[in-house]
CSV table of C-alpha atoms in Angstrom, one decimal:
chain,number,residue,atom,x,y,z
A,1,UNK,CA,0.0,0.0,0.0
A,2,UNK,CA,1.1,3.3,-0.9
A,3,UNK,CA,1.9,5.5,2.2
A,4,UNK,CA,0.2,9.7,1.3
A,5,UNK,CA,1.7,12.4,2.9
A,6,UNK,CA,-0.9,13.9,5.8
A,7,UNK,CA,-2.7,17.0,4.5
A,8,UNK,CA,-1.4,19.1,7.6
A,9,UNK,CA,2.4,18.3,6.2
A,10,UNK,CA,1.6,19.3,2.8
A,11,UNK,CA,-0.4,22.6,3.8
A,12,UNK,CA,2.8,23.4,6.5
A,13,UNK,CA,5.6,22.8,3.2
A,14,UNK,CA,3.4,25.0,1.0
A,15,UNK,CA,3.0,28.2,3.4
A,16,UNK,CA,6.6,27.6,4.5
A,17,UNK,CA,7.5,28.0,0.4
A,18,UNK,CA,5.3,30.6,-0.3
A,19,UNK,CA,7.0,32.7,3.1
A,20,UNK,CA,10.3,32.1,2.0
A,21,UNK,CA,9.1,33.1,-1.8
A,22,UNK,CA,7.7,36.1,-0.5
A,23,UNK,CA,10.8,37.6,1.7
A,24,UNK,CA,11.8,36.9,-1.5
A,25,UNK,CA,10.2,39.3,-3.3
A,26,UNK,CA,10.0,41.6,-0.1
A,27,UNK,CA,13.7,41.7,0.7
A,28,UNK,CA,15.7,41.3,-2.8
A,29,UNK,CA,15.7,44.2,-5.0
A,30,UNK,CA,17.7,42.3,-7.9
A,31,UNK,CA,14.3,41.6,-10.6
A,32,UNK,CA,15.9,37.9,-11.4
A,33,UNK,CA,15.6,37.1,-8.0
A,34,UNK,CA,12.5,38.7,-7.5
A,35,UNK,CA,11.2,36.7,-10.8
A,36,UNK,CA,12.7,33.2,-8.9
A,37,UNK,CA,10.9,33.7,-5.7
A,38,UNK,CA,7.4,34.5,-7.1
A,39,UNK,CA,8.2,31.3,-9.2
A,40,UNK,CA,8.6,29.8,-5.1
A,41,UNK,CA,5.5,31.5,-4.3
A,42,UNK,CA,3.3,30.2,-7.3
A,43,UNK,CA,4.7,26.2,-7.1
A,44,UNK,CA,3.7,26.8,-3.5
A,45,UNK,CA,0.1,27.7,-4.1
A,46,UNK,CA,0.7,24.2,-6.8
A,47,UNK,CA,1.3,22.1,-4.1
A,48,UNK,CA,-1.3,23.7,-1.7
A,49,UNK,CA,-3.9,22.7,-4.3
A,50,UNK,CA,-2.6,19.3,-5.2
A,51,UNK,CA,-2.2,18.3,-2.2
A,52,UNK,CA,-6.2,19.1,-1.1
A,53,UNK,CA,-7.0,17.4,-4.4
A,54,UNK,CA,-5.4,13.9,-2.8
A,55,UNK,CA,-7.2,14.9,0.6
A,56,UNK,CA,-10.7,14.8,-1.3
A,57,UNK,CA,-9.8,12.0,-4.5
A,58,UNK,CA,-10.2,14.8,-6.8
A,59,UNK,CA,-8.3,16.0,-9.4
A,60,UNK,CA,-8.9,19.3,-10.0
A,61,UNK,CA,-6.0,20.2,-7.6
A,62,UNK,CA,-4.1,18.9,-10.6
A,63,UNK,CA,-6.2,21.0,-12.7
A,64,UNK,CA,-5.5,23.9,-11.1
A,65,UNK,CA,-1.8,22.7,-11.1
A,66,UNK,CA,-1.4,23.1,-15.0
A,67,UNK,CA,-3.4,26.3,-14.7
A,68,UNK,CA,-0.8,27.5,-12.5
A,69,UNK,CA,1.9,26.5,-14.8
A,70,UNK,CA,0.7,28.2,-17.9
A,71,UNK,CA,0.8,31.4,-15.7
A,72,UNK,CA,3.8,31.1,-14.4
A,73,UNK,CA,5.6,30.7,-18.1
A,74,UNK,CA,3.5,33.5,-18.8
A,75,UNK,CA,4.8,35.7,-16.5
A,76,UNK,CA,8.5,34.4,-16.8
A,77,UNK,CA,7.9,35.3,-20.4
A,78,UNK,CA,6.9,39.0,-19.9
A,79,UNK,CA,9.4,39.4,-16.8
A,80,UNK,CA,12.2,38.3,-18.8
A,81,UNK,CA,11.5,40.9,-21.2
A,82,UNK,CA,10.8,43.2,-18.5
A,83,UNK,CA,14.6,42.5,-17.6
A,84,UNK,CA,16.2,42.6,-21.2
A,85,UNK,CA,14.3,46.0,-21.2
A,86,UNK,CA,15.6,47.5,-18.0
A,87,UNK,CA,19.3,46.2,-18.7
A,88,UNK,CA,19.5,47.0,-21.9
A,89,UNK,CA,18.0,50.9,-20.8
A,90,UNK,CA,19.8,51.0,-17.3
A,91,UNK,CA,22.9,48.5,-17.2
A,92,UNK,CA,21.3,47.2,-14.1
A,93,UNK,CA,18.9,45.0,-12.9
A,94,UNK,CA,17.8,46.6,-9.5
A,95,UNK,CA,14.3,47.3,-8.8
A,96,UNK,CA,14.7,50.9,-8.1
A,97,UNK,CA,16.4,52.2,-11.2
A,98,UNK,CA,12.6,50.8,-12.9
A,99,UNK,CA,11.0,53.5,-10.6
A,100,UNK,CA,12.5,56.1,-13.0
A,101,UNK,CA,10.9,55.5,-16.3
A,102,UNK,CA,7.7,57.1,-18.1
A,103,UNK,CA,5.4,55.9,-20.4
């Protein structure tokens, strides 16, 4: 028989990933880093719902899961050209120097 992982262990892994993604984000001011941990933060929410979807036998944890991927290459897509942008612009990738430009 094939041993699950309790719910409460999975829920306690995915809020501890999704903390750690967002210091991340709060604390870093480099955008590839930023970019990494909402990646941490979004596989987080992943295994929140995949995990419930096991709890309950259903699978639209997994679902959600692949909805959650096509976002996040979505938005690694855009940020990356967010970040070709700003370095090619500023010579830098820190946060601040992208509080400086109109449009």
């Amino acid at each position: 028989m094939i041993a699950t992982v309790p719910l409460e262990h999975g829920l306690i892994l995915a809020a501890a990933l999704f903390a750690l993604g967002l210091t991340g984000v709060l604390v870093r001011r480099n955008i590839v880093f930023m970019l990494m941990s909402v990646e941490i933060m979004l596989n987080s929410v992943g295994l929140a719902f995949i995990v419930a979807g096991a709890r309950w036998g259903q699978v639209d944890g997994q679902v959600m899961f692949v909805f959650i991927l096509t976002m996040a290459a979505a938005e690694v897509s855009v940020g990356l050209a967010l970040v070709i942008l700003l370095y090619h612009r500023f010579k830098t990738l820190d946060a601040d120097a992208a509080s400086i430009m109109k449009g």
